[in-house]
Amino acid sequence: MATNLFVIRTAFLILVTMLAFAGNSVLCRMALKHTTIDAATFTSIRLVSGAVVLWLIVRFAREGRTGAGNWWSALALFVYAAGFSLAYVSLSAATGALLLFGSVQATMIGRGIWQGERLARLQWLGLVVALAGLVGLMLPGLAAPPLLGAALMVLAGAAWGVYSLRGKGAGDPTLVTAGNFWRAAVLALALSALMQASAVLDASWDTEGLAYAVASGAVTSGLGYALWYSVLPALKATQAATIQLSVPVLAALGGMALLGEVMTDQFVWASVATLGGIALVIWGKRTS
């Protein structure tokens, strides 16, 4: 009975976490499309509110945990958050999530290859198929995403991949993430203030936009990451990586339901190739 309850609880927390990760894309796109908030202000509010929630979680959590953030990891987190917001000025929630997830995995897989990790034939096939899917998404056509927005999202994904790699073995994940969020928030606020002072940025916002930014930072980022780190010990590495394949799909469903986005054939085939290829890399590692 206890085992069944543990499995049900873990499955529920995983579902909530994946919905939170997908919700980041939907909330950002909703804010930038339907409110007056600008991307820089959204980024700053998201990071600040995420930092506050993570600090509260760490403050009232059990003692004895170790770990702290650092400025290099915070810089990677800031680049991710800024690129993410700027990209969603022009990208749909679904396209952005697919590009983000694909570039995160490509960065982490590429790091392994660079360090001498040997891939099996099935993994190489999966990697080629996944990259072909991303390239296919970018091919010129009526359904192709804007190049600048796509490039910014790929940059955001690469930065998140670097952030994830730097976080391995750095201490308690929630504690480390809280420290990095505070540092990244300082970077975001400083850049926004500098851009505002130099007239490069004309900051704008409204109540609805601020609410979306706070929800993205406090709920889908801060609480989402905390929940994810709480269930990770119960998952194998391949399980954790595979489960995250659901995020672009959930973001696509959210975009259709809340933003009226339409799935094109180009996006569907690119998604199948990219997510299927990444799945082959993940499971090819397990079988080899």
XYZ file of C-alpha atoms in Angstrom:
288
model
C 0.000 0.000 0.000
C 2.769 2.430 0.958
C 4.625 1.613 -2.249
C 1.542 2.308 -4.362
C 1.003 5.647 -2.650
C 4.643 6.575 -3.283
C 4.318 5.726 -6.980
C 1.077 7.712 -7.302
C 2.588 10.688 -5.470
C 5.718 10.612 -7.650
C 3.676 10.369 -10.862
C 1.484 13.282 -9.767
C 4.472 15.482 -8.914
C 6.091 14.651 -12.260
C 2.918 15.639 -14.118
C 2.660 18.917 -12.190
C 6.332 19.666 -12.853
C 6.109 19.040 -16.601
C 2.988 21.222 -16.746
C 4.951 23.943 -14.935
C 7.859 23.740 -17.379
C 5.475 23.922 -20.342
C 3.610 26.716 -18.576
C 6.727 28.888 -18.707
C 6.445 29.015 -22.482
C 2.704 29.652 -22.485
C 2.843 32.381 -19.811
C 5.705 34.214 -21.503
C 4.011 34.127 -24.895
C 0.695 35.257 -23.396
C 2.371 38.174 -21.631
C 4.313 39.397 -24.653
C 1.438 38.899 -27.088
C -1.568 40.136 -25.099
C -0.162 42.689 -22.625
C 2.075 45.747 -22.792
C 4.974 44.310 -20.775
C 8.306 44.266 -22.594
C 10.656 41.276 -22.709
C 13.341 42.822 -20.476
C 10.871 43.726 -17.726
C 9.291 40.283 -17.953
C 12.731 38.690 -17.515
C 13.583 40.829 -14.489
C 10.261 40.204 -12.740
C 10.436 36.485 -13.506
C 13.925 36.123 -12.029
C 13.188 38.260 -8.957
C 9.943 36.450 -8.118
C 11.603 33.072 -8.720
C 14.458 34.057 -6.423
C 12.030 35.078 -3.653
C 10.108 31.788 -3.805
C 13.266 29.684 -3.889
C 14.689 31.652 -0.948
C 11.511 30.957 1.050
C 11.705 27.258 0.203
C 15.343 27.095 1.280
C 14.647 29.216 4.370
C 12.001 26.843 5.737
C 13.507 23.574 4.464
C 15.455 21.149 6.577
C 18.922 22.207 7.666
C 22.188 20.432 6.939
C 22.172 20.975 3.173
C 25.144 22.537 1.427
C 25.674 24.380 -1.803
C 25.730 27.914 -3.167
C 25.385 29.563 -6.517
C 28.115 31.363 -8.411
C 28.289 34.210 -10.903
C 29.247 32.104 -13.923
C 26.237 29.842 -13.487
C 24.083 32.909 -12.819
C 25.310 34.415 -16.092
C 24.242 31.286 -17.967
C 20.857 31.416 -16.199
C 20.469 35.090 -17.121
C 21.323 34.445 -20.793
C 18.740 31.660 -20.833
C 16.009 33.796 -19.257
C 16.726 36.855 -21.423
C 16.972 34.874 -24.662
C 13.803 32.987 -23.727
C 11.776 36.173 -23.269
C 13.164 37.971 -26.315
C 12.509 34.918 -28.499
C 8.873 34.725 -27.452
C 8.227 38.178 -28.844
C 7.920 36.454 -32.233
C 7.739 32.676 -31.643
C 4.695 30.569 -30.844
C 4.680 28.704 -27.529
C 5.037 25.339 -29.274
C 7.868 26.314 -31.621
C 9.781 28.024 -28.828
C 9.495 25.024 -26.516
C 10.686 22.630 -29.229
C 13.687 24.796 -30.138
C 14.540 25.303 -26.472
C 14.329 21.633 -25.566
C 16.204 20.516 -28.687
C 19.080 22.928 -28.131
C 19.336 22.036 -24.424
C 19.701 18.357 -25.234
C 22.039 19.035 -28.170
C 24.290 21.094 -25.894
C 24.476 18.402 -23.227
C 24.978 15.592 -25.738
C 27.627 17.640 -27.560
C 29.482 18.219 -24.298
C 29.580 14.462 -23.704
C 30.952 13.807 -27.196
C 33.546 16.572 -26.753
C 34.728 14.921 -23.544
C 35.187 11.595 -25.282
C 31.853 9.887 -24.672
C 31.313 7.213 -27.307
C 27.887 6.886 -28.894
C 26.411 3.652 -30.179
C 25.106 3.471 -33.743
C 21.531 3.882 -32.562
C 22.514 7.032 -30.683
C 24.270 8.520 -33.707
C 21.166 7.803 -35.773
C 19.015 9.507 -33.157
C 21.309 12.541 -33.040
C 21.218 12.939 -36.831
C 17.425 12.574 -36.917
C 16.986 15.111 -34.097
C 19.216 17.690 -35.778
C 17.432 17.071 -39.083
C 14.148 17.803 -37.310
C 15.415 21.147 -36.031
C 16.824 22.042 -39.448
C 13.531 21.024 -41.054
C 11.665 23.344 -38.700
C 13.843 26.235 -39.870
C 13.526 25.604 -43.620
C 12.015 28.564 -45.504
C 8.276 28.422 -45.887
C 5.039 29.916 -44.636
C 5.340 27.926 -41.392
C 9.009 28.684 -40.705
C 9.592 30.638 -37.463
C 11.293 34.071 -37.595
C 15.048 33.576 -37.817
C 15.982 36.047 -35.064
C 13.481 34.599 -32.611
C 14.620 31.060 -33.402
C 18.291 32.014 -32.968
C 17.553 33.633 -29.599
C 15.720 30.530 -28.398
C 18.553 28.254 -29.520
C 20.934 30.517 -27.575
C 18.639 30.285 -24.547
C 18.616 26.493 -24.796
C 22.394 26.311 -25.089
C 22.720 28.569 -22.028
C 20.344 26.345 -20.044
C 22.347 23.303 -21.110
C 25.528 24.964 -19.843
C 23.753 25.910 -16.611
C 22.593 22.322 -16.103
C 26.066 20.932 -16.732
C 27.649 23.399 -14.326
C 25.139 22.446 -11.630
C 26.109 18.778 -11.476
C 27.742 18.020 -8.154
C 27.554 21.639 -6.998
C 25.560 20.808 -3.874
C 21.882 20.767 -3.011
C 20.107 21.673 -6.291
C 17.416 23.863 -4.734
C 19.929 25.765 -2.625
C 22.259 26.264 -5.586
C 19.385 27.337 -7.854
C 18.183 29.864 -5.270
C 21.637 31.450 -5.125
C 21.918 31.554 -8.899
C 18.450 33.088 -9.267
C 19.371 35.960 -6.967
C 22.555 36.645 -8.907
C 20.774 36.387 -12.268
C 18.075 38.753 -11.003
C 20.761 41.316 -10.137
C 22.190 40.997 -13.662
C 18.746 41.402 -15.227
C 17.850 44.455 -13.128
C 21.232 46.060 -13.790
C 20.932 45.556 -17.545
C 17.356 46.852 -17.611
C 18.373 49.951 -15.636
C 21.339 50.560 -17.951
C 19.212 50.171 -21.073
C 16.531 52.446 -19.625
C 19.075 55.115 -18.685
C 20.651 55.040 -22.147
C 17.221 55.216 -23.848
C 17.806 51.854 -25.530
C 14.818 50.402 -23.698
C 11.468 52.021 -23.061
C 10.183 49.818 -20.255
C 6.452 49.163 -20.234
C 4.079 46.940 -18.301
C 0.529 46.550 -17.078
C -1.088 44.639 -14.230
C -1.861 41.578 -16.352
C 1.677 41.434 -17.758
C 3.198 41.702 -14.293
C 0.898 38.930 -13.066
C 2.073 36.631 -15.870
C 5.720 37.427 -15.092
C 5.270 36.761 -11.369
C 3.433 33.504 -12.108
C 6.231 32.437 -14.455
C 8.897 33.193 -11.872
C 7.218 32.150 -8.639
C 5.092 29.200 -9.774
C 6.284 27.629 -13.022
C 9.965 28.410 -12.376
C 10.587 28.571 -8.610
C 8.076 25.973 -7.429
C 8.502 23.975 -10.639
C 12.242 23.552 -10.157
C 11.799 22.741 -6.464
C 9.271 20.002 -7.303
C 11.500 18.604 -10.032
C 14.486 18.324 -7.706
C 12.265 16.600 -5.127
C 11.291 13.798 -7.541
C 14.637 13.398 -9.316
C 16.060 11.016 -6.654
C 13.231 8.581 -7.463
C 14.057 8.521 -11.189
C 16.833 7.006 -13.255
C 18.744 9.387 -15.520
C 17.138 7.921 -18.640
C 13.682 8.209 -17.096
C 14.228 11.850 -16.151
C 15.502 12.716 -19.635
C 12.681 10.851 -21.364
C 9.963 12.421 -19.231
C 11.107 15.873 -20.331
C 10.224 14.945 -23.910
C 6.647 15.734 -22.916
C 7.334 19.446 -22.325
C 7.174 20.651 -25.975
C 4.034 18.575 -26.503
C 2.350 20.072 -23.424
C 3.429 23.567 -24.498
C 1.905 22.954 -27.927
C -1.394 21.883 -26.336
C -1.321 24.927 -24.067
C -0.657 27.205 -27.024
C -3.587 25.723 -28.915
C -5.967 25.973 -25.937
C -5.003 29.385 -24.569
C -3.430 31.242 -27.487
C -5.321 29.863 -30.456
C -2.133 28.587 -32.074
C -2.439 26.175 -34.993
C -0.124 23.198 -35.473
C 1.354 23.108 -38.974
C 2.517 19.979 -40.770
C 6.052 21.357 -40.719
C 5.983 21.680 -36.941
C 4.454 18.230 -36.429
C 7.075 16.464 -38.540
C 9.897 18.493 -36.983
C 8.604 17.575 -33.513
C 8.410 13.877 -34.320
C 11.950 13.881 -35.742
C 13.499 16.001 -32.976
C 11.847 14.353 -29.978
C 12.085 10.871 -31.492
C 15.763 11.361 -32.282
C 16.529 12.548 -28.771
C 14.636 9.542 -27.389
C 16.877 7.251 -29.466
C 19.984 8.934 -28.019
C 18.680 8.533 -24.466
C 17.541 4.936 -24.787
C 20.476 3.983 -26.981
C 22.740 4.912 -24.086
C 20.716 2.709 -21.759
C 20.841 -0.340 -24.029
C 24.538 0.041 -24.812
